Amino acid sequence: MARNTDHWSRAAAIRMLAMDGVAAANSGHTGMPMGMADVATVLFSKHLKFDASHPDWADRDRFVLSAGHGSMLLYALLYLTGYEDMTLEQVRDFRQLGAITAGHPEYGHAKGVETTTGPLGQGLGSAVGMAIAEESLRARFGSKIVDHRTWTFAGDGCLMEGVSQEVIALAGHLRLGHLTVFWDNNDITIDGKVSIADSTDQVKRFEASGWHVQSCDGHDPDAIDAAIEAAKSDPRPSMIACKTHIALGSSAQDTAKGHGALTDAKLISDTREVYGWEHAPFDIPSQIKCWWEEVGQRGNQARRDWEERVEALGTGKRKLFDRVMRSETPGKLASTLRALKKQISESQPKVATRKSSEMVLEVINPIMPEMLGGSADLTGSNNTLTPDLGVFSAENRKGRYIHYGIREHGMAAAMNGLAVHGGVRPYGGTFMCFADYARGAMRLSALMGAPAIYVMTHDSIGLGEDGPTHQPVEHLAMLRATPNLQVFRPADTVETIEAWELALTATDRPSVLALSRQGLPAMRLEHKSKNLSAQGAYVLREADGKRQAVLMATGSEVSIAVTARDILQAEGIGTRVVSMPCWELFEAQDEAYRRRVLPAGAVRVGIEAASRFGWDRWLLGERGREAKAGFVGMEGFGASAPAEELYAHFGITAEAVAEKVKALL
Ligand SMILES: Cc1ncc(C[n+]2csc(CCOP(=O)(O)OP(=O)(O)O)c2C)c(N)n1
């Protein structure tokens, strides 16, 4: 292509900033930004709807850099177009502690970073979620208020990751026409040519999944522009295969070396020459910077017009729009849940907590139109569908329930996009054992503080006959080990109501609800309007007489603890039962409260049909003692049999707990 055009120098500004940023950090990835700078320049200057002075404009287009290793591409664009927080200082401080220019783009650091990317394929999943959110909100609020697009750059790595197939298939099926994926088709990954590991025909693959597909020269601005125009006018999601050269113009062009950090001084100066770039590092000539800043303001009028249209909405609709976009729960949530709690405390049903969860959703969903539920093909088992929702589909955008298919990872990745898009509150169900399949995306929910709610039923050997392939043992430990993730394991319906309330009101972190398949007796027999689960753990049954033992349990094992207490009390052994529905919240209490709930001196026994891993914090910490502590739970995998037999077989019984206490006294 001609290298003396205006387009060339504007794109070269991105390329040079990427080179200079990576060279300054002495780490990072130069090649991808150099390869995709032309596509980015056309997209940002001609198509992307945004206003750099209002990065949070609700109706902006979302740009997702799924190939997150190319983070300097995004930082360069944000700096050039004039995002206030993306100063030149920040670009210079690429990858340094405290800078908003993290190694990979991190949600919440810099404005304009719409979702965290870096684990390949996740951005694509997030983008699919964003496109679903947009369709859903447009159906509800109308296209004058919601009418934007989602654009994402994905590399060979994103497309090789399994999660990509899950979300590509979902997007094609749902006909997410406002979604466009640009594939950085450069034939290179870290180990060498793509052909050493993959020979997929990506064009056919996307076509087979129901996408509109085009191919273009990713360095020809007119071809890129034409492809984008065609993508916009097709009702299907679009993939544009952009043939590009990684590390364009450098001696590392088209090689695996070009993927990483190009820091060699000679290579950089040679490339400067090839680009005809005579400016010092980080120096962008004002003419080019001004042009880019105008690009950043291009959406200014559209944003003002939109604000006027929002102003003109009827008050009810406007209040609703503002509330859901701020992720605020409705005022009547608390009273609605309190009323249900009161009713349940009186009727004391013996039900599985997955069923309890459904009872909660039946009262929440009608008052929270932003709830967008779903399941990875386990709707009837997860109890995630309530009658009012309707199914979200290509034909019915007003539906609020997503059949994600058997795609746990894709579901979780899309839920991240839904959560960070705003305006919708995603929850999605699967069997807890398959948290493993969703884990890559769940970790990002936690890292981003995205308030996705994972409804994970069949949470122990209590699921019975499906056997050890389906019985989680180590999963609670894994989930609890994940920072910024709230893991709730409620003991009965009242605790399930409280868990849902806490999950919904925590807008800065995801939650997992670990729910039973088997019926559980009511444990909370007296109505308390206060949310007792909010402190993470609390005294459920006090010891009669001198307190000699404290039993700690979660979920389905709380009733075992209560029965063990009856046995022990009958023998004159004063026993307290502590229910611990959420360790993270208990940990967050002050020490005085924790000591009041778990006082020193007594024998402590933890009961959970899962691995002991993590329990020592409560058994031995804060003046617990090894000689006075025990655990009743699982030591290996489960087995296939009816649940009750399994509890007896693995020794998770009230009798075993009572024996353990007596042995420790
Ligand atoms: C899930 C995951 N696995 C591995 C990596 C490490 N990694 C980063 S980039 C990359 C190669 C990606 O190749 P491609 O998408 O073609 O990027 P390009 O070489 O074109 O920049 C790998 C393996 C990662 N970031 N995420």
XYZ file of C-alpha atoms and ligand atoms in Angstrom:
691
model
C 0.000 0.000 0.000
C 1.038 3.601 -0.488
C 2.860 4.722 2.604
C 2.549 8.447 2.144
C -1.148 8.847 2.594
C -2.890 10.479 5.528
C -4.263 7.122 6.536
C -0.793 5.692 6.664
C 0.569 8.318 9.061
C -2.484 8.093 11.321
C -2.145 4.340 11.593
C 1.603 4.728 11.976
C 0.943 6.778 15.116
C -0.644 3.680 16.670
C 2.201 1.499 15.497
C 4.855 3.825 16.873
C 3.171 4.232 20.243
C 2.938 0.447 20.500
C 6.625 0.116 19.653
C 7.665 2.851 22.043
C 5.454 1.588 24.884
C 6.703 -1.960 24.604
C 10.303 -0.824 24.249
C 9.995 1.341 27.371
C 8.485 -1.512 29.368
C 10.928 -3.943 27.843
C 8.011 -6.331 27.649
C 4.674 -6.716 25.926
C 3.520 -7.451 22.398
C 4.323 -5.147 19.537
C 3.345 -7.247 16.544
C -0.412 -7.410 16.914
C -0.946 -3.622 17.213
C 1.327 -3.128 14.204
C -0.709 -5.657 12.241
C -4.160 -4.374 13.154
C -3.508 -0.616 13.214
C -5.140 -0.088 9.823
C -8.334 -1.899 10.763
C -8.436 0.030 14.053
C -7.950 3.352 12.293
C -10.830 2.742 9.888
C -13.106 1.365 12.592
C -12.505 4.177 15.071
C -12.540 7.016 12.576
C -15.509 5.970 10.481
C -17.734 3.542 12.338
C -17.260 3.215 16.084
C -19.917 5.264 17.884
C -18.214 6.800 20.884
C -17.425 10.076 22.584
C -14.022 10.126 24.234
C -15.196 12.864 26.595
C -18.029 10.618 27.867
C -16.592 7.122 28.074
C -19.571 5.851 30.078
C -22.227 6.919 27.568
C -24.672 4.029 27.818
C -25.417 3.884 24.090
C -21.786 3.867 22.931
C -20.505 1.076 20.759
C -18.407 -1.451 22.653
C -14.934 -2.205 21.383
C -13.379 -5.380 22.781
C -9.756 -6.281 22.203
C -10.102 -10.027 22.576
C -6.466 -10.475 21.577
C -5.626 -8.736 24.851
C -1.878 -9.205 24.518
C -2.064 -6.411 21.954
C -3.076 -4.036 24.766
C -0.867 -1.235 23.455
C -3.172 -0.998 20.444
C -6.035 -0.079 22.741
C -4.012 2.254 24.963
C -2.672 4.032 21.882
C -6.214 4.499 20.545
C -7.496 5.805 23.879
C -4.609 8.223 24.178
C -4.838 9.442 20.597
C -8.597 9.983 20.686
C -8.332 11.949 23.910
C -9.685 9.860 26.775
C -8.928 12.057 29.747
C -7.394 9.402 31.949
C -5.191 7.952 29.204
C -2.377 10.475 29.364
C 0.944 10.160 27.605
C 2.423 9.494 31.039
C 0.223 6.456 31.366
C 1.275 5.213 27.950
C 4.910 5.681 28.897
C 4.256 3.766 32.124
C 2.907 0.773 30.224
C 2.945 -2.310 32.454
C 4.229 -0.462 35.531
C 2.810 -0.727 39.019
C -0.023 1.709 39.610
C -0.413 2.650 35.933
C -3.809 2.152 34.273
C -1.959 0.622 31.329
C -1.791 -2.919 32.692
C -0.034 -5.695 30.804
C -3.368 -6.833 29.438
C -6.418 -4.554 29.325
C -8.141 -4.634 32.694
C -11.706 -3.571 33.227
C -11.972 -0.730 35.707
C -8.425 0.518 35.174
C -8.696 2.756 32.109
C -11.918 4.181 30.704
C -12.607 2.644 27.328
C -11.438 -0.783 28.427
C -14.823 -2.452 28.241
C -13.834 -5.838 29.641
C -10.717 -7.613 30.821
C -8.982 -9.605 28.115
C -5.775 -11.569 27.873
C -6.883 -15.137 28.479
C -7.521 -15.784 24.803
C -11.110 -16.242 23.710
C -12.600 -14.484 26.734
C -13.035 -11.175 24.946
C -14.989 -12.902 22.225
C -17.268 -14.406 24.870
C -17.697 -11.065 26.582
C -18.491 -9.435 23.244
C -21.238 -11.972 22.608
C -22.697 -11.160 26.021
C -22.569 -7.441 25.270
C -24.369 -7.989 21.992
C -27.080 -9.964 23.805
C -27.410 -7.176 26.374
C -27.814 -4.626 23.609
C -30.524 -6.631 21.851
C -32.355 -7.174 25.108
C -32.240 -3.527 26.148
C -33.177 -2.330 22.658
C -36.251 -4.537 22.730
C -37.213 -3.071 26.082
C -36.345 0.602 25.693
C -36.556 1.069 21.929
C -33.898 1.863 19.361
C -33.967 5.591 20.081
C -32.438 4.818 23.457
C -30.461 1.682 22.751
C -28.893 1.154 19.350
C -25.228 0.335 19.412
C -22.815 -2.245 18.124
C -20.145 -4.503 19.540
C -16.844 -4.848 17.696
C -14.058 -7.181 18.617
C -10.554 -7.985 17.427
C -9.727 -11.665 17.744
C -6.525 -13.430 16.823
C -5.741 -16.993 15.839
C -5.344 -17.767 19.527
C -8.872 -16.577 20.368
C -10.270 -18.708 17.576
C -8.327 -21.798 18.612
C -9.557 -21.695 22.191
C -12.544 -23.968 22.749
C -14.628 -21.225 24.317
C -14.673 -19.453 20.964
C -16.700 -22.243 19.369
C -19.228 -22.113 22.184
C -19.867 -18.408 21.799
C -19.610 -18.302 18.016
C -22.295 -20.981 17.798
C -24.442 -19.128 20.323
C -24.079 -15.773 18.538
C -24.931 -17.319 15.176
C -27.947 -19.083 16.604
C -29.188 -15.914 18.276
C -28.510 -13.857 15.124
C -26.670 -11.120 16.965
C -26.550 -8.782 13.995
C -24.925 -5.914 15.890
C -21.817 -7.978 16.568
C -18.741 -7.883 14.340
C -15.568 -9.893 14.825
C -12.399 -8.842 13.028
C -10.107 -11.807 12.741
C -6.467 -10.810 12.715
C -5.575 -13.367 10.100
C -1.787 -13.185 10.213
C -0.910 -16.898 10.231
C 1.324 -16.455 13.268
C 1.184 -17.512 16.913
C 3.944 -17.813 19.506
C 5.316 -21.171 18.456
C 5.429 -20.358 14.777
C 3.048 -20.533 11.853
C -0.574 -21.320 12.651
C -0.226 -24.302 10.323
C 1.919 -26.176 12.863
C -1.183 -26.719 14.980
C -4.272 -25.791 13.013
C -5.700 -26.159 9.549
C -9.262 -25.071 10.189
C -11.040 -23.153 7.449
C -12.196 -20.326 9.716
C -14.393 -18.796 7.029
C -16.323 -22.009 6.604
C -16.427 -22.505 10.346
C -18.129 -19.161 10.944
C -20.432 -19.682 7.980
C -21.435 -23.059 9.381
C -22.383 -21.308 12.624
C -24.708 -18.908 10.834
C -22.439 -15.896 10.460
C -22.023 -13.423 7.632
C -18.391 -13.750 6.592
C -16.095 -11.620 4.448
C -12.397 -11.531 3.762
C -10.358 -8.425 3.088
C -6.862 -7.027 2.960
C -6.389 -5.801 6.523
C -4.034 -3.055 5.373
C -6.292 -1.535 2.716
C -8.471 1.145 4.339
C -11.030 1.186 1.532
C -11.435 -2.593 1.604
C -11.786 -2.527 5.391
C -14.352 0.260 5.188
C -16.388 -1.576 2.558
C -16.340 -4.769 4.587
C -17.559 -2.927 7.676
C -20.373 -1.322 5.696
C -21.455 -4.723 4.421
C -21.236 -6.205 7.922
C -23.490 -3.455 9.260
C -26.165 -4.110 6.713
C -26.378 -7.866 7.254
C -28.765 -9.151 9.908
C -26.368 -11.894 11.011
C -23.311 -11.473 13.207
C -20.334 -10.720 10.998
C -16.830 -12.003 10.821
C -14.317 -10.115 8.727
C -11.183 -12.112 8.029
C -8.537 -9.402 7.802
C -5.399 -10.602 6.082
C -2.627 -8.843 7.957
C 1.112 -8.902 8.516
C 2.181 -9.221 12.119
C 4.817 -6.626 13.062
C 4.276 -4.925 9.713
C 7.273 -3.095 8.330
C 9.808 -4.468 10.791
C 12.444 -7.119 10.196
C 10.276 -9.418 12.351
C 7.282 -9.053 10.024
C 5.412 -12.316 9.369
C 7.458 -14.267 11.909
C 6.758 -15.620 15.366
C 9.395 -13.218 16.667
C 7.081 -10.428 15.626
C 4.458 -11.601 18.109
C 6.282 -10.517 21.242
C 8.256 -7.565 22.512
C 10.289 -5.950 19.789
C 12.895 -4.126 21.845
C 15.962 -4.307 19.680
C 17.149 -0.725 19.113
C 18.200 -1.327 15.531
C 14.981 -3.080 14.636
C 13.045 -0.133 16.065
C 15.079 2.511 14.272
C 14.919 0.580 11.011
C 11.161 0.311 11.360
C 10.895 4.047 12.053
C 12.620 4.576 8.740
C 10.340 2.205 6.910
C 7.399 4.132 8.364
C 8.972 7.443 7.420
C 8.507 8.432 11.071
C 10.966 11.104 12.050
C 9.699 11.877 15.507
C 11.119 11.028 18.898
C 9.662 8.182 20.960
C 6.140 8.979 22.215
C 6.104 12.152 20.146
C 2.996 12.379 18.016
C 2.965 15.359 15.629
C 0.175 17.744 16.571
C -1.502 17.485 13.182
C -1.941 13.756 13.617
C -2.918 14.055 17.270
C -5.533 16.709 16.395
C -7.005 14.511 13.722
C -7.318 11.676 16.202
C -8.863 13.961 18.814
C -11.484 14.965 16.291
C -12.191 11.274 15.852
C -12.651 11.121 19.618
C -15.240 13.903 19.423
C -17.014 12.539 16.369
C -19.794 11.058 18.486
C -20.268 14.170 20.592
C -23.399 15.408 18.833
C -24.905 11.937 18.670
C -24.350 11.598 22.398
C -26.059 14.958 23.082
C -28.993 14.016 20.877
C -29.265 10.744 22.722
C -29.288 12.527 26.071
C -32.192 14.612 24.854
C -34.086 11.515 23.819
C -33.495 10.009 27.250
C -34.743 13.249 28.850
C -37.867 12.998 26.738
C -38.712 9.508 27.955
C -41.724 9.164 30.231
C -40.711 9.391 33.877
C -41.357 5.740 34.654
C -39.289 4.457 31.767
C -36.558 6.956 32.380
C -36.277 6.073 36.059
C -36.133 2.410 35.150
C -33.441 3.025 32.537
C -31.338 5.036 34.982
C -31.781 2.470 37.723
C -30.829 -0.564 35.654
C -27.882 1.230 34.082
C -26.624 2.084 37.579
C -27.059 -1.592 38.606
C -29.261 -0.549 41.482
C -31.770 -3.006 42.840
C -35.361 -1.752 43.037
C -36.563 -0.250 46.301
C -39.079 -2.986 46.827
C -36.588 -5.837 46.652
C -35.924 -5.842 50.393
C -39.588 -5.827 51.410
C -40.488 -8.463 48.818
C -37.810 -10.809 50.094
C -38.684 -10.077 53.714
C -42.296 -11.021 53.042
C -41.205 -14.291 51.427
C -38.889 -14.999 54.341
C -41.694 -14.488 56.819
C -43.990 -16.779 54.910
C -41.294 -19.472 54.613
C -40.338 -19.221 58.287
C -43.956 -20.037 59.060
C -44.565 -22.789 56.493
C -41.092 -24.352 56.966
C -41.058 -26.363 53.753
C -38.649 -29.249 53.299
C -37.290 -28.582 49.825
C -34.036 -28.734 47.924
C -32.285 -25.358 47.946
C -32.356 -25.384 44.130
C -36.125 -25.344 44.547
C -35.821 -22.630 47.201
C -33.833 -20.626 44.680
C -36.645 -20.987 42.172
C -39.106 -19.744 44.787
C -36.916 -16.678 45.271
C -36.604 -16.079 41.524
C -40.376 -16.254 41.246
C -40.658 -13.131 43.370
C -37.510 -11.355 42.138
C -37.931 -11.699 38.384
C -41.275 -9.887 38.191
C -39.914 -6.847 40.047
C -36.486 -6.830 38.375
C -36.959 -6.663 34.604
C -33.182 -6.453 34.265
C -32.788 -10.088 35.369
C -31.504 -12.159 32.446
C -31.456 -15.800 33.435
C -30.277 -18.911 31.742
C -28.800 -22.343 32.046
C -26.357 -24.536 30.190
C -29.064 -27.026 29.217
C -30.033 -27.897 32.789
C -33.028 -25.634 33.194
C -35.244 -28.226 34.868
C -32.437 -29.263 37.218
C -31.117 -25.815 38.054
C -34.632 -24.431 38.549
C -33.594 -21.207 36.855
C -36.626 -20.512 34.676
C -39.633 -18.677 36.071
C -42.897 -18.395 34.146
C -42.729 -14.661 33.483
C -39.357 -14.606 31.732
C -39.981 -15.875 28.223
C -37.117 -17.190 26.128
C -34.626 -14.796 24.508
C -34.208 -15.829 20.887
C -33.641 -14.465 17.403
C -37.393 -13.961 17.166
C -38.105 -12.835 20.707
C -35.705 -10.211 22.003
C -37.989 -9.469 24.916
C -37.413 -12.934 26.361
C -35.293 -12.870 29.488
C -34.141 -16.463 29.602
C -31.216 -17.739 27.586
C -30.845 -21.354 26.579
C -27.054 -21.290 26.526
C -26.863 -24.873 25.318
C -24.257 -27.260 26.704
C -21.696 -24.508 26.869
C -20.704 -23.736 30.461
C -17.587 -21.798 29.523
C -19.355 -19.820 26.831
C -22.215 -19.089 29.212
C -19.902 -17.722 31.887
C -17.913 -15.706 29.336
C -21.102 -14.230 27.890
C -22.365 -13.491 31.407
C -19.257 -11.374 31.923
C -20.167 -9.336 28.868
C -23.755 -8.999 30.057
C -22.613 -7.897 33.497
C -20.101 -5.284 32.355
C -22.344 -3.984 29.590
C -24.761 -2.862 32.245
C -28.522 -2.618 32.238
C -29.000 -6.350 32.763
C -28.271 -8.668 35.695
C -27.177 -12.083 34.448
C -27.588 -15.349 36.296
C -26.846 -18.732 34.824
C -27.082 -22.284 36.000
C -25.194 -25.524 35.697
C -24.177 -28.436 37.914
C -21.574 -27.274 40.390
C -19.124 -29.913 39.213
C -19.003 -28.164 35.862
C -17.719 -24.996 37.422
C -14.476 -26.482 36.120
C -15.692 -25.940 32.585
C -16.715 -22.369 33.322
C -13.752 -21.508 35.466
C -11.748 -19.514 32.900
C -14.538 -16.994 32.637
C -15.543 -17.148 36.310
C -12.072 -16.075 37.292
C -12.456 -13.029 35.072
C -15.836 -12.194 36.655
C -14.002 -12.095 39.981
C -11.016 -10.163 38.645
C -13.287 -7.586 37.000
C -15.740 -7.410 39.877
C -18.493 -8.240 37.410
C -21.675 -9.110 39.308
C -22.580 -12.328 37.513
C -24.559 -14.810 39.589
C -23.732 -18.478 39.138
C -26.517 -20.832 40.155
C -24.679 -24.083 40.818
C -26.942 -26.892 41.831
C -26.196 -30.532 42.689
C -23.553 -29.302 45.068
C -22.309 -32.534 46.714
C -22.631 -36.311 46.975
C -26.173 -35.404 47.963
C -27.014 -35.512 44.259
C -26.788 -39.279 44.551
C -27.027 -41.691 41.679
C -25.250 -39.675 38.976
C -22.096 -40.588 40.810
C -18.614 -39.148 41.282
C -18.356 -37.677 37.782
C -21.076 -35.256 38.860
C -20.369 -34.940 42.580
C -18.264 -31.915 43.411
C -15.732 -32.512 46.158
C -12.955 -29.980 45.626
C -15.073 -27.279 43.968
C -16.066 -25.343 47.055
C -12.388 -25.024 47.950
C -11.559 -23.872 44.432
C -14.350 -21.331 44.383
C -13.549 -20.062 47.879
C -9.905 -19.720 46.889
C -10.886 -17.323 44.120
C -10.492 -13.744 45.365
C -13.490 -11.438 45.149
C -15.969 -14.256 44.580
C -18.761 -14.732 47.105
C -19.641 -18.390 47.577
C -22.981 -19.010 49.256
C -24.021 -22.467 50.427
C -27.397 -21.929 52.040
C -28.856 -24.451 54.477
C -32.531 -23.955 53.734
C -35.011 -21.708 51.985
C -34.579 -18.769 54.344
C -30.812 -18.766 53.860
C -31.351 -19.093 50.101
C -33.512 -15.960 50.147
C -30.805 -14.160 52.099
C -28.108 -15.389 49.717
C -29.998 -14.110 46.690
C -30.475 -10.744 48.360
C -26.763 -10.486 49.107
C -25.802 -11.599 45.600
C -28.088 -9.046 43.994
C -27.001 -6.136 46.149
C -23.282 -6.838 45.666
C -22.720 -5.018 42.406
C -18.929 -5.148 42.536
C -18.356 -8.894 42.641
C -19.749 -12.144 41.335
C -21.511 -14.721 43.471
C -21.938 -18.460 43.402
C -25.000 -20.077 44.904
C -24.166 -23.696 45.779
C -27.516 -25.439 45.944
C -28.655 -28.914 46.824
C -30.456 -31.407 44.663
C -31.886 -33.183 47.684
C -34.635 -31.875 49.958
C -33.450 -30.128 53.125
C -35.446 -29.499 56.287
C -36.068 -25.910 57.355
C -33.423 -24.734 59.793
C -34.574 -21.193 60.376
C -37.801 -21.602 62.250
C -38.313 -18.127 63.601
C -38.747 -15.106 61.341
C -36.000 -12.503 61.640
C -36.218 -9.566 59.296
C -32.464 -9.069 59.572
C -30.388 -10.857 56.943
C -28.386 -13.183 59.190
C -26.352 -14.551 56.291
C -24.922 -11.074 55.708
C -22.326 -11.718 58.390
C -21.306 -14.911 56.638
C -21.740 -17.150 59.694
C -23.952 -16.940 62.738
C -25.132 -18.940 65.731
C -28.048 -21.040 64.527
C -28.569 -23.073 67.728
C -27.092 -22.074 71.072
C -25.682 -24.598 73.517
C -27.832 -25.533 76.480
C -25.724 -25.432 79.609
C -21.950 -25.215 79.483
C -20.763 -24.912 75.891
C -18.355 -27.758 75.230
C -18.588 -28.071 71.461
C -19.139 -25.855 68.418
C -20.345 -27.511 65.228
C -19.805 -25.578 62.029
C -21.549 -26.538 58.833
C -22.823 -25.238 55.532
C -25.718 -26.093 53.243
C -27.072 -29.607 53.405
C -24.846 -30.491 56.359
C -26.344 -27.898 58.672
C -29.266 -30.186 59.464
C -26.790 -32.985 60.254
C -25.075 -30.634 62.685
C -28.385 -29.781 64.314
C -29.266 -33.464 64.752
C -25.781 -34.141 66.153
C -26.399 -31.347 68.618
C -29.598 -33.057 69.762
C -27.653 -36.264 70.385
C -24.920 -34.448 72.298
C -27.290 -32.295 74.318
C -29.200 -35.448 75.336
C -25.928 -36.651 76.828
C -25.414 -33.363 78.630
C -22.799 -31.991 76.232
C -23.588 -28.344 75.584
C -23.290 -27.842 71.806
C -23.569 -24.761 69.625
C -24.321 -24.962 65.906
C -22.901 -22.303 63.624
C -24.252 -22.025 60.106
C -21.641 -20.634 57.698
C -23.403 -19.816 54.428
C -20.647 -17.502 53.156
C -17.044 -17.723 54.355
C -15.987 -14.596 52.494
C -18.527 -12.477 54.347
C -17.593 -14.064 57.682
C -13.950 -13.325 57.015
C -14.860 -9.694 56.365
C -16.397 -9.289 59.853
C -14.344 -7.812 62.634
C -12.423 -10.224 64.783
C -14.641 -9.588 67.795
C -17.689 -10.893 65.917
C -15.807 -13.902 64.602
C -14.666 -14.745 68.138
C -18.161 -14.385 69.478
C -19.436 -16.884 66.929
C -16.448 -19.217 67.262
C -15.237 -18.815 70.833
C -11.951 -20.383 71.922
C -11.921 -23.341 74.276
C -14.667 -25.556 72.915
C -14.183 -28.559 70.656
C -14.734 -27.540 67.032
C -16.012 -29.844 64.338
C -16.566 -28.776 60.752
C -19.112 -30.667 58.677
C -19.281 -30.354 54.921
C -19.748 -33.035 52.259
C -16.631 -31.812 50.497
C -12.870 -31.657 50.856
C -11.440 -30.320 54.132
C -9.211 -27.944 52.166
C -9.749 -24.465 53.587
C -11.569 -25.546 56.726
C -8.491 -25.273 58.924
C -8.920 -21.519 58.857
C -12.008 -22.020 61.059
C -10.968 -25.201 62.850
C -7.506 -24.122 63.914
C -7.370 -20.359 63.451
C -8.284 -17.654 65.979
C -7.516 -19.896 68.940
C -8.849 -23.153 67.659
C -6.521 -26.032 68.519
C -5.436 -29.066 66.551
C -6.110 -31.428 69.455
C -9.631 -30.069 69.815
C -10.640 -29.876 66.158
C -12.114 -32.354 63.742
C -13.736 -32.521 60.344
C -16.483 -34.718 58.967
C -16.589 -34.642 55.192
C -15.122 -36.194 52.062
C -11.619 -37.553 51.697
C -11.813 -38.620 48.081
C -14.307 -38.829 45.259
C -17.915 -39.847 45.845
C -19.745 -42.846 44.462
C -22.859 -43.757 42.596
C -25.794 -44.619 44.891
C -28.850 -43.012 46.459
C -27.872 -39.923 48.457
C -28.820 -41.243 51.880
C -26.723 -44.355 51.408
C -23.794 -42.225 50.329
C -23.969 -40.085 53.451
C -23.918 -43.254 55.563
C -21.183 -44.819 53.432
C -18.890 -41.814 53.724
C -19.663 -41.354 57.404
C -21.246 -37.933 57.116
C -23.915 -38.529 59.723
C -25.100 -36.950 62.949
C -23.906 -40.008 64.864
C -20.426 -39.761 63.385
C -20.305 -36.071 64.289
C -21.394 -36.785 67.858
C -18.754 -39.520 68.158
C -16.090 -37.198 66.839
C -17.012 -34.533 69.377
C -16.895 -37.014 72.231
C -13.516 -38.328 71.105
C -12.163 -34.778 71.155
C -13.608 -33.690 74.503
C -5.913 -18.927 27.374
C -4.567 -18.434 26.946
N -3.621 -19.330 26.604
C -2.389 -18.912 26.278
C -2.069 -17.596 26.280
C -0.660 -17.138 25.956
N -0.639 -16.494 24.646
C -0.727 -15.173 24.510
S -0.753 -14.677 22.920
C -0.615 -16.268 22.371
C -0.574 -16.569 20.896
C -1.719 -15.979 20.233
O -1.601 -16.014 18.861
P -2.444 -15.015 17.977
O -3.797 -14.908 18.529
O -2.301 -15.428 16.585
O -1.763 -13.635 18.246
P -0.663 -12.920 17.344
O 0.521 -13.838 17.318
O -1.255 -12.727 16.010
O -0.377 -11.662 18.082
C -0.569 -17.145 23.441
C -0.447 -18.616 23.298
C -3.091 -16.695 26.638
N -2.890 -15.379 26.694
N -4.339 -17.139 26.937
